[in-house]
mmCIF file of C-alpha atoms in Angstrom:
data_model
loop_
_atom_site.group_PDB
_atom_site.id
_atom_site.type_symbol
_atom_site.label_atom_id
_atom_site.label_comp_id
_atom_site.label_asym_id
_atom_site.label_seq_id
_atom_site.Cartn_x
_atom_site.Cartn_y
_atom_site.Cartn_z
ATOM 1 C CA MET P 1 -0.621 -2.109 17.264
ATOM 2 C CA ALA P 2 2.436 -0.068 18.206
ATOM 3 C CA PRO P 3 5.932 -0.926 16.947
ATOM 4 C CA ALA P 4 7.864 -3.086 19.424
ATOM 5 C CA THR P 5 11.129 -1.173 19.376
ATOM 6 C CA ARG P 6 12.297 2.390 19.073
ATOM 7 C CA SER P 7 13.971 1.702 15.714
ATOM 8 C CA ALA P 8 10.759 0.113 14.379
ATOM 9 C CA ALA P 9 8.815 3.182 15.477
ATOM 10 C CA ARG P 10 11.329 5.443 13.752
ATOM 11 C CA LYS P 11 11.136 3.421 10.518
ATOM 12 C CA ALA P 12 7.331 3.516 10.620
ATOM 13 C CA PHE P 13 7.426 7.300 11.103
ATOM 14 C CA ILE P 14 9.868 7.778 8.221
ATOM 15 C CA VAL P 15 7.817 5.598 5.863
ATOM 16 C CA SER P 16 4.566 7.340 6.777
ATOM 17 C CA THR P 17 6.062 10.794 6.228
ATOM 18 C CA LEU P 18 7.522 9.807 2.838
ATOM 19 C CA THR P 19 4.289 8.379 1.442
ATOM 20 C CA PRO P 20 2.697 10.820 -1.002
ATOM 21 C CA PRO P 21 -0.812 11.915 0.071
ATOM 22 C CA ALA P 22 -2.342 10.499 -3.129
ATOM 23 C CA LEU P 23 -1.264 7.001 -2.132
ATOM 24 C CA LYS P 24 -2.954 7.400 1.250
ATOM 25 C CA THR P 25 -6.325 8.037 -0.454
ATOM 26 C CA PRO P 26 -7.929 4.678 -1.336
ATOM 27 C CA GLU P 27 -9.913 6.033 -4.284
ATOM 28 C CA VAL P 28 -6.857 7.589 -5.947
ATOM 29 C CA LEU P 29 -4.689 4.553 -5.237
ATOM 30 C CA GLU P 30 -7.350 2.304 -6.748
ATOM 31 C CA MET P 31 -7.395 4.385 -9.947
ATOM 32 C CA ILE P 32 -3.596 4.079 -10.158
ATOM 33 C CA LEU P 33 -3.649 0.336 -9.505
ATOM 34 C CA LEU P 34 -6.297 -0.146 -12.191
ATOM 35 C CA GLN P 35 -3.645 0.942 -14.712
ATOM 36 C CA THR P 36 -1.249 -1.753 -13.469
ATOM 37 C CA ASN P 37 -1.105 -5.152 -15.133
ATOM 38 C CA MET P 38 -2.432 -8.158 -13.216
ATOM 39 C CA ARG P 39 0.946 -9.866 -12.897
ATOM 40 C CA THR P 40 2.463 -6.836 -11.163
ATOM 41 C CA LEU P 41 -0.567 -6.501 -8.894
ATOM 42 C CA LEU P 42 -0.313 -10.112 -7.776
ATOM 43 C CA THR P 43 3.467 -10.403 -7.530
ATOM 44 C CA SER P 44 4.447 -6.991 -6.177
ATOM 45 C CA CYS P 45 1.674 -4.605 -5.228
ATOM 46 C CA LEU P 46 -0.004 -7.027 -2.821
ATOM 47 C CA TYR P 47 3.134 -7.013 -0.676
ATOM 48 C CA VAL P 48 3.738 -3.259 -0.387
ATOM 49 C CA CYS P 49 1.657 -2.884 2.785
ATOM 50 C CA TRP P 50 -1.557 -4.129 4.388
ATOM 51 C CA ASP P 51 -3.543 -1.156 3.076
ATOM 52 C CA TRP P 52 -2.595 -1.954 -0.528
ATOM 53 C CA HIS P 53 -3.199 -5.665 0.030
ATOM 54 C CA ASN P 54 -6.687 -5.072 1.415
ATOM 55 C CA LEU P 55 -7.557 -2.619 -1.343
ATOM 56 C CA ILE P 56 -6.482 -5.032 -4.086
ATOM 57 C CA ILE P 57 -8.281 -7.990 -2.504
ATOM 58 C CA LYS P 58 -11.529 -6.151 -1.703
ATOM 59 C CA SER P 59 -11.871 -3.881 -4.736
ATOM 60 C CA PRO P 60 -14.517 -5.106 -7.193
ATOM 61 C CA SER P 61 -12.887 -3.016 -9.931
ATOM 62 C CA ILE P 62 -9.459 -4.569 -9.575
#
């Protein structure tokens, strides 16, 4: 789904270019999140973006 406005598209572009490559790789992100305590996972990490949310919810390790 494309951003509705030009400013939303610009923000999406800026965020995607600032994200380190390691955090775009699900396996590496999962290893990092495994080191995070459960409270932080459930109160903060779930709400970072849909990719993180789905990874946390679907990962059998986490």
